[in-house]
Amino acid sequence: MTENNSKETILTRTPIPEQDPAKRRSNFDEVALGYTPEMAMKEAARCLQCKRPLCIDGCPIHIPIPQFIKAIKEGNFEKAIGLIKTASFLPAVCGRVCPQEDQCEKNCTLGKKAEPVAIGYLERFAADYAMQNRNGADVKIPKPTGKKIAIVGSGPAGLTCAYELARLGHKITIFEALHDAGGVLVYGIPEFRLPKRIVAHEINLLNEIGVEIVTNAVVGKLITIDEIMEEFNACFIGTGAGLPKFMGIEGENLNGVYSANEFLTRANLMKAYAFPEYDTPIKIGKRVAVIGGGNVAMDAVRTALRLGAREAMIIYRRSANEMPARKEEIHHAFEEGVQFELLTSPVRIIGEDGWVKSVECVRMELGEPDKSGRRSPIAVKGSEFKIPVDVVIIAIGTGANPILPQSTRKLALNKCGYIIVDEETGQTSREGIFAGGDIVTGSATVILAMGAGKKAAKAIHEYLMHI
Amino acid sequence: MAKILEKRLIRYPDVFYYRINAPLISRKAKPGQFVIIRLHERGERIPLSLADINSEEGTISLIVMAVGKTTTEMSTFNVGDEILDICGPLGQPTHIQKYGRVILVGGGFGVAPLYPIAMSLKEMGNEIVVIMGARSKDLLIYENEMRAVCDKVLITTDDGSKGIKGVVTTALKQELEQSSANIVMAVGPAVMMKYVSETTRPFGIKTVVSLNSIMIDGTGMCGGCRVSVGGKTRFACTDGPDFDGHQVDWDILINRQKTYINEERGSFEAWKKRHVFAICE
Ligand SMILES: Cc1cc2nc3c(=O)[nH]c(=O)nc-3n(C[C@H](O)[C@H](O)[C@H](O)COP(=O)(O)OP(=O)(O)OC[C@H]3O[C@@H](n4cnc5c(N)ncnc54)[C@H](O)[C@@H]3O)c2cc1C
Ligand SMILES: Cc1cc2nc3c(=O)[nH]c(=O)nc-3n(C[C@H](O)[C@H](O)[C@H](O)COP(=O)(O)OP(=O)(O)OC[C@H]3O[C@@H](n4cnc5c(N)ncnc54)[C@H](O)[C@@H]3O)c2cc1C
Ligand code: SF4
Ligand code: SF4
Ligand code: FES
Ligand SMILES: [Mg+2]
């Protein structure tokens, strides 16, 4: 880079190549294509290498950001991934799905005057580079400690906890209810945002370092936590918040009404997009309405488009500013032709011969800010109207799944059914049993679940080495 | 992976008995529960009730009626073959206690899951009447097994080829009029369970039904199996499959079971075109 163009380069970030919206709306290939080494080095050069790097404070797992970016700038990609891996087990995942704009990039010093450094894109670049250019585990495992730890649930919380503990020489067994490991990363987040081969690669690494994964094992049914504690020295619960919520409105049980979890599970985990080559069917709507405004809603609506819906829309009761989904996802959805019915709330779903025909909605106005600081929507009287649709997907959030808590003695839960833990250690009300991720916090993010898994791993290690 | 240890054709040409190696599941399973299987990498997940549980040998038994793509493909699996995924035991066990006089009503493959339930009820000292129905005498399954545990066996056939001519509710009504029962339990097609519930309602006899809604995960994660019971949405896979038949909204269940009828037909036809299959034991 010459001094002449450095001013401009430093203000704007290097764009990441993306699949053309018109093309990508009908395939499941990844939307963002990733940096080339040249692009990555160019972007890395924008980093100011701050003495006091605030970006790190914004990352829940404290990745050494300036250090790895410096390595990329110097073209030393191996070193970059090595630095990232000291802190993170799933960089290829986080680089793709972390809400960077609210975390590391939000804090970036450069962001005060110009666009922040594209930390997420760089992390993704380093991880993908390593994946393509190296195979096998590069983790050294110390002598076995002889301690056995069970992990329940193979989402980001459980996987991270397993990785951290295995690296310390403990023997880890993961119990997963579904037939594939990965949690939301495999059943929820679609292929076009997070290719399944990436998750599979990371999980493979766990296998290589000796972690055993038992699939089709519903803890609470096949084996209880109490039985686990007889056989293992400690246990980590990372079962997520996978219980879908419904609205309780008329017509919710009509054919063609899905929870986002069901729709996405059929499409992702079961590969219904390849029906009938794969056996699981899915209803491909001509006009699809998705109710909700979060990441899950964006994933569902964009999946519906890709399956072949002619029109797909988001129905959200507040305005665009209040939408909890990542800006980038909303933007991508918009580019792909998703329609947005904002300040609109469904009142009932109307059917004909047992099938969805339309959804009756009411317009909303924003009132005073509520407890969360968001302005709460109020229905406008007499503004009811019908939107003709044949598939409705409900993406209004999830709760705690009761199978495990109900089958476990003396596990303290809060009134919503989430497990109560010590903030610092993830310790539950029972000795030797730790928990973290969505089953503690309610639906949150991949990185927070990983952070919780990591914290608990540290506490479990200390606990085991002192008893 | 679960290996098939034994396979029998129990009703030509479409009902099969499988004994499967599943030590962990057999240790925990109770009558009324089910498993979810996936045959192979491209397979769908389908629920199947436990027709027998043998924890000593570490096996479970399933009775599968070949009705579509997956169940027919399963009928081509033989002894020694492995089922890729088997997950369970799922659902709540059927509540077993000393009731007194119990009437069990089974239709189609539903007679099979009633068998372990009958055995447990017997152990608790109940008097058991079983009513089993089929279109014709050749279509009956599990008659001998049921005769071995039940105090009274009533058979109904639509064509009158065996037992009472008529449907199960004909026999149920007669039985309730002659001598009452403390509880009725029904497993079978939704329509049958609906009419069983309608038949017992005027008698005020508690009626437990096993709801067979479409399932995927079986862990309460997708809500696809939801049913409406007593005006509330419940998940058949985790809250059930047993519910109070008098409270069930049958029309919703029957309607939702048809969600994928066109897709299912298409995939079955496509599969049959690509496969020549012979039925063997
Ligand atoms: C569609 C969708 C899109 C999302 N998009 C983003 C995003 O872009 N960025 C982001 O940061 N976050 C996103 N999230 C949120 C994020 O995925 C979750 O916060 C995160 O996965 C939580 O991790 P976890 O390990 O706690 O649980 P999960 O990922 O939910 O994993 C829990 C695992 O435990 C298993 N399990 C449950 N009960 C049992 C049991 N009894 N026995 C055995 N196993 C059990 C489950 O099958 C599952 O595999 C999204 C979520 C969804 C649903
Ligand atoms: C709790 C429970 C226990 C069951 N136990 C048995 C059993 O012991 N033996 C037996 O033969 N059958 C049992 N069934 C029914 C069995 O799951 C279906 O017959 C099977 O899924 C059909 O698959 P298919 O591909 O062969 O046929 P398809 O042509 O795909 O389906 C035929 C019909 O089966 C139902 N069905 C389809 N997919 C599913 C699914 N994923 N989950 C539930 N129902 C579905 C639908 O109503 C459909 O119209 C049970 C169902 C439930 C819910
Ligand atoms: S893990 Fe997430 S928050 Fe941390 S540096 Fe990477 S993208 Fe940023
Ligand atoms: S805050 Fe931004 S500019 Fe500073 S070190 Fe971190 S990424 Fe680089
Ligand atoms: S099958 Fe998914 S919740 Fe019951
Ligand atoms: Mg099928």
PDB file of C-alpha atoms in Angstrom, chain A residues 175-180 187 214-218 220-224 227 242-246 248 251-263 265-266 269-271 275-284 353-355 394 398 401-403 406, chain B residues 1 24-25 27-28 33 36 38 40-45 69-70 73 84-93 214-228 233 235 237-238 252 255-264 266-267 270 274:
ATOM      1  CA  PHE A 175     -24.506 -36.728  25.109  1.00  0.00           C
ATOM      2  CA  GLU A 176     -26.615 -35.249  22.317  1.00  0.00           C
ATOM      3  CA  ALA A 177     -30.350 -35.797  21.823  1.00  0.00           C
ATOM      4  CA  LEU A 178     -30.357 -35.416  18.035  1.00  0.00           C
ATOM      5  CA  HIS A 179     -28.570 -37.608  15.505  1.00  0.00           C
ATOM      6  CA  ASP A 180     -26.001 -34.927  14.651  1.00  0.00           C
ATOM      7  CA  TYR A 187     -30.533 -27.565  13.108  1.00  0.00           C
ATOM      8  CA  VAL A 214     -22.925 -40.115  21.852  1.00  0.00           C
ATOM      9  CA  THR A 215     -25.797 -39.048  19.606  1.00  0.00           C
ATOM     10  CA  ASN A 216     -29.475 -40.031  19.976  1.00  0.00           C
ATOM     11  CA  ALA A 217     -29.012 -39.763  23.720  1.00  0.00           C
ATOM     12  CA  VAL A 218     -31.758 -37.742  25.391  1.00  0.00           C
ATOM     13  CA  GLY A 220     -33.489 -37.424  31.242  1.00  0.00           C
ATOM     14  CA  LYS A 221     -34.871 -40.274  29.129  1.00  0.00           C
ATOM     15  CA  LEU A 222     -32.048 -42.628  28.137  1.00  0.00           C
ATOM     16  CA  ILE A 223     -29.914 -41.744  31.131  1.00  0.00           C
ATOM     17  CA  THR A 224     -30.494 -39.293  33.968  1.00  0.00           C
ATOM     18  CA  GLU A 227     -26.900 -41.767  36.761  1.00  0.00           C
ATOM     19  CA  GLY A 242     -35.146 -25.049  22.264  1.00  0.00           C
ATOM     20  CA  LEU A 243     -38.812 -25.027  23.277  1.00  0.00           C
ATOM     21  CA  PRO A 244     -40.794 -23.134  20.639  1.00  0.00           C
ATOM     22  CA  LYS A 245     -43.318 -20.533  21.763  1.00  0.00           C
ATOM     23  CA  PHE A 246     -46.649 -20.104  20.047  1.00  0.00           C
ATOM     24  CA  GLY A 248     -52.044 -18.683  21.322  1.00  0.00           C
ATOM     25  CA  GLY A 251     -55.845 -20.931  13.718  1.00  0.00           C
ATOM     26  CA  GLU A 252     -52.379 -21.725  15.017  1.00  0.00           C
ATOM     27  CA  ASN A 253     -52.887 -25.463  14.574  1.00  0.00           C
ATOM     28  CA  LEU A 254     -53.948 -25.270  10.938  1.00  0.00           C
ATOM     29  CA  ASN A 255     -51.869 -27.146   8.393  1.00  0.00           C
ATOM     30  CA  GLY A 256     -49.211 -24.839   7.044  1.00  0.00           C
ATOM     31  CA  VAL A 257     -48.424 -23.196  10.393  1.00  0.00           C
ATOM     32  CA  TYR A 258     -44.914 -23.950  11.626  1.00  0.00           C
ATOM     33  CA  SER A 259     -42.725 -22.937  14.496  1.00  0.00           C
ATOM     34  CA  ALA A 260     -39.440 -21.560  13.135  1.00  0.00           C
ATOM     35  CA  ASN A 261     -37.701 -24.441  14.883  1.00  0.00           C
ATOM     36  CA  GLU A 262     -39.732 -27.006  12.967  1.00  0.00           C
ATOM     37  CA  PHE A 263     -39.385 -25.241   9.623  1.00  0.00           C
ATOM     38  CA  THR A 265     -35.070 -28.263  11.407  1.00  0.00           C
ATOM     39  CA  ARG A 266     -36.825 -29.789   8.432  1.00  0.00           C
ATOM     40  CA  LEU A 269     -30.944 -30.865   9.837  1.00  0.00           C
ATOM     41  CA  MET A 270     -33.210 -33.042   7.703  1.00  0.00           C
ATOM     42  CA  LYS A 271     -32.298 -31.422   4.365  1.00  0.00           C
ATOM     43  CA  PHE A 275     -36.804 -33.665  -0.933  1.00  0.00           C
ATOM     44  CA  PRO A 276     -37.521 -36.272  -2.275  1.00  0.00           C
ATOM     45  CA  GLU A 277     -33.854 -37.205  -2.507  1.00  0.00           C
ATOM     46  CA  TYR A 278     -33.927 -36.809   1.257  1.00  0.00           C
ATOM     47  CA  ASP A 279     -37.049 -38.244   2.835  1.00  0.00           C
ATOM     48  CA  THR A 280     -38.263 -35.391   5.037  1.00  0.00           C
ATOM     49  CA  PRO A 281     -41.016 -33.312   3.422  1.00  0.00           C
ATOM     50  CA  ILE A 282     -41.644 -29.595   3.910  1.00  0.00           C
ATOM     51  CA  LYS A 283     -44.496 -27.384   2.731  1.00  0.00           C
ATOM     52  CA  ILE A 284     -43.240 -24.955   0.158  1.00  0.00           C
ATOM     53  CA  ASP A 353     -60.417 -27.022   4.586  1.00  0.00           C
ATOM     54  CA  GLY A 354     -57.860 -27.200   7.361  1.00  0.00           C
ATOM     55  CA  TRP A 355     -55.190 -25.203   5.507  1.00  0.00           C
ATOM     56  CA  ILE A 394     -43.894 -18.356  14.011  1.00  0.00           C
ATOM     57  CA  THR A 398     -38.175 -20.041  22.566  1.00  0.00           C
ATOM     58  CA  ASN A 401     -37.004 -27.427  27.420  1.00  0.00           C
ATOM     59  CA  PRO A 402     -38.312 -29.233  30.501  1.00  0.00           C
ATOM     60  CA  ILE A 403     -37.062 -32.805  29.843  1.00  0.00           C
ATOM     61  CA  GLN A 406     -37.895 -32.416  35.281  1.00  0.00           C
TER      62      GLN A 406
ATOM     63  CA  MET B   1     -26.538 -47.910  14.983  1.00  0.00           C
ATOM     64  CA  LEU B  24     -29.501 -48.767  26.863  1.00  0.00           C
ATOM     65  CA  ILE B  25     -33.012 -48.069  25.613  1.00  0.00           C
ATOM     66  CA  ARG B  27     -32.971 -50.660  30.323  1.00  0.00           C
ATOM     67  CA  LYS B  28     -35.122 -47.542  30.607  1.00  0.00           C
ATOM     68  CA  GLN B  33     -43.206 -45.122  25.184  1.00  0.00           C
ATOM     69  CA  ILE B  36     -37.662 -42.427  16.776  1.00  0.00           C
ATOM     70  CA  ARG B  38     -33.803 -42.949  10.991  1.00  0.00           C
ATOM     71  CA  HIS B  40     -29.992 -44.089   6.747  1.00  0.00           C
ATOM     72  CA  GLU B  41     -28.273 -40.782   5.961  1.00  0.00           C
ATOM     73  CA  ARG B  42     -31.079 -39.561   3.722  1.00  0.00           C
ATOM     74  CA  GLY B  43     -33.830 -40.907   5.892  1.00  0.00           C
ATOM     75  CA  GLU B  44     -36.574 -39.105   7.775  1.00  0.00           C
ATOM     76  CA  ARG B  45     -37.139 -39.529  11.491  1.00  0.00           C
ATOM     77  CA  LYS B  69     -41.846 -44.776   1.804  1.00  0.00           C
ATOM     78  CA  THR B  70     -39.974 -45.148   5.083  1.00  0.00           C
ATOM     79  CA  GLU B  73     -38.087 -49.316   2.987  1.00  0.00           C
ATOM     80  CA  LEU B  84     -28.593 -45.848  11.480  1.00  0.00           C
ATOM     81  CA  ASP B  85     -30.263 -43.978  14.327  1.00  0.00           C
ATOM     82  CA  ILE B  86     -32.552 -45.063  17.097  1.00  0.00           C
ATOM     83  CA  CYS B  87     -33.492 -42.572  19.790  1.00  0.00           C
ATOM     84  CA  GLY B  88     -35.499 -43.255  22.890  1.00  0.00           C
ATOM     85  CA  PRO B  89     -37.256 -44.103  25.008  1.00  0.00           C
ATOM     86  CA  LEU B  90     -39.418 -41.073  24.255  1.00  0.00           C
ATOM     87  CA  GLY B  91     -42.725 -39.834  25.634  1.00  0.00           C
ATOM     88  CA  GLN B  92     -44.322 -40.498  28.999  1.00  0.00           C
ATOM     89  CA  PRO B  93     -44.982 -44.132  29.916  1.00  0.00           C
ATOM     90  CA  ILE B 214     -46.426 -36.201  12.964  1.00  0.00           C
ATOM     91  CA  MET B 215     -43.113 -35.960  14.796  1.00  0.00           C
ATOM     92  CA  ILE B 216     -39.510 -35.084  14.004  1.00  0.00           C
ATOM     93  CA  ASP B 217     -37.232 -34.614  16.997  1.00  0.00           C
ATOM     94  CA  GLY B 218     -39.459 -36.159  19.651  1.00  0.00           C
ATOM     95  CA  THR B 219     -37.826 -33.955  22.308  1.00  0.00           C
ATOM     96  CA  GLY B 220     -40.175 -30.968  22.458  1.00  0.00           C
ATOM     97  CA  MET B 221     -37.973 -28.831  20.231  1.00  0.00           C
ATOM     98  CA  CYS B 222     -40.075 -28.340  17.077  1.00  0.00           C
ATOM     99  CA  GLY B 223     -43.714 -28.248  18.158  1.00  0.00           C
ATOM    100  CA  GLY B 224     -44.724 -30.083  14.983  1.00  0.00           C
ATOM    101  CA  CYS B 225     -46.447 -32.785  17.027  1.00  0.00           C
ATOM    102  CA  ARG B 226     -48.686 -30.322  18.831  1.00  0.00           C
ATOM    103  CA  VAL B 227     -52.224 -31.359  19.627  1.00  0.00           C
ATOM    104  CA  SER B 228     -55.063 -29.539  21.286  1.00  0.00           C
ATOM    105  CA  THR B 233     -51.719 -26.829  23.027  1.00  0.00           C
ATOM    106  CA  PHE B 235     -46.735 -31.600  22.550  1.00  0.00           C
ATOM    107  CA  CYS B 237     -43.888 -36.298  22.032  1.00  0.00           C
ATOM    108  CA  THR B 238     -43.095 -34.942  25.492  1.00  0.00           C
ATOM    109  CA  ILE B 252     -57.168 -30.936  14.432  1.00  0.00           C
ATOM    110  CA  ASN B 255     -56.275 -32.821   9.752  1.00  0.00           C
ATOM    111  CA  ARG B 256     -52.647 -32.306  10.755  1.00  0.00           C
ATOM    112  CA  GLN B 257     -51.828 -35.936  10.011  1.00  0.00           C
ATOM    113  CA  LYS B 258     -52.644 -35.150   6.376  1.00  0.00           C
ATOM    114  CA  THR B 259     -50.177 -32.253   6.095  1.00  0.00           C
ATOM    115  CA  TYR B 260     -47.771 -34.004   3.736  1.00  0.00           C
ATOM    116  CA  ILE B 261     -50.098 -36.434   2.005  1.00  0.00           C
ATOM    117  CA  ASN B 262     -49.156 -35.276  -1.509  1.00  0.00           C
ATOM    118  CA  GLU B 263     -45.434 -35.157  -0.809  1.00  0.00           C
ATOM    119  CA  GLU B 264     -45.548 -38.578   0.870  1.00  0.00           C
ATOM    120  CA  GLY B 266     -44.875 -38.644  -4.504  1.00  0.00           C
ATOM    121  CA  SER B 267     -41.825 -39.814  -2.630  1.00  0.00           C
ATOM    122  CA  ALA B 270     -40.593 -42.373  -6.863  1.00  0.00           C
ATOM    123  CA  ARG B 274     -36.328 -47.204  -8.318  1.00  0.00           C
TER     124      ARG B 274
END
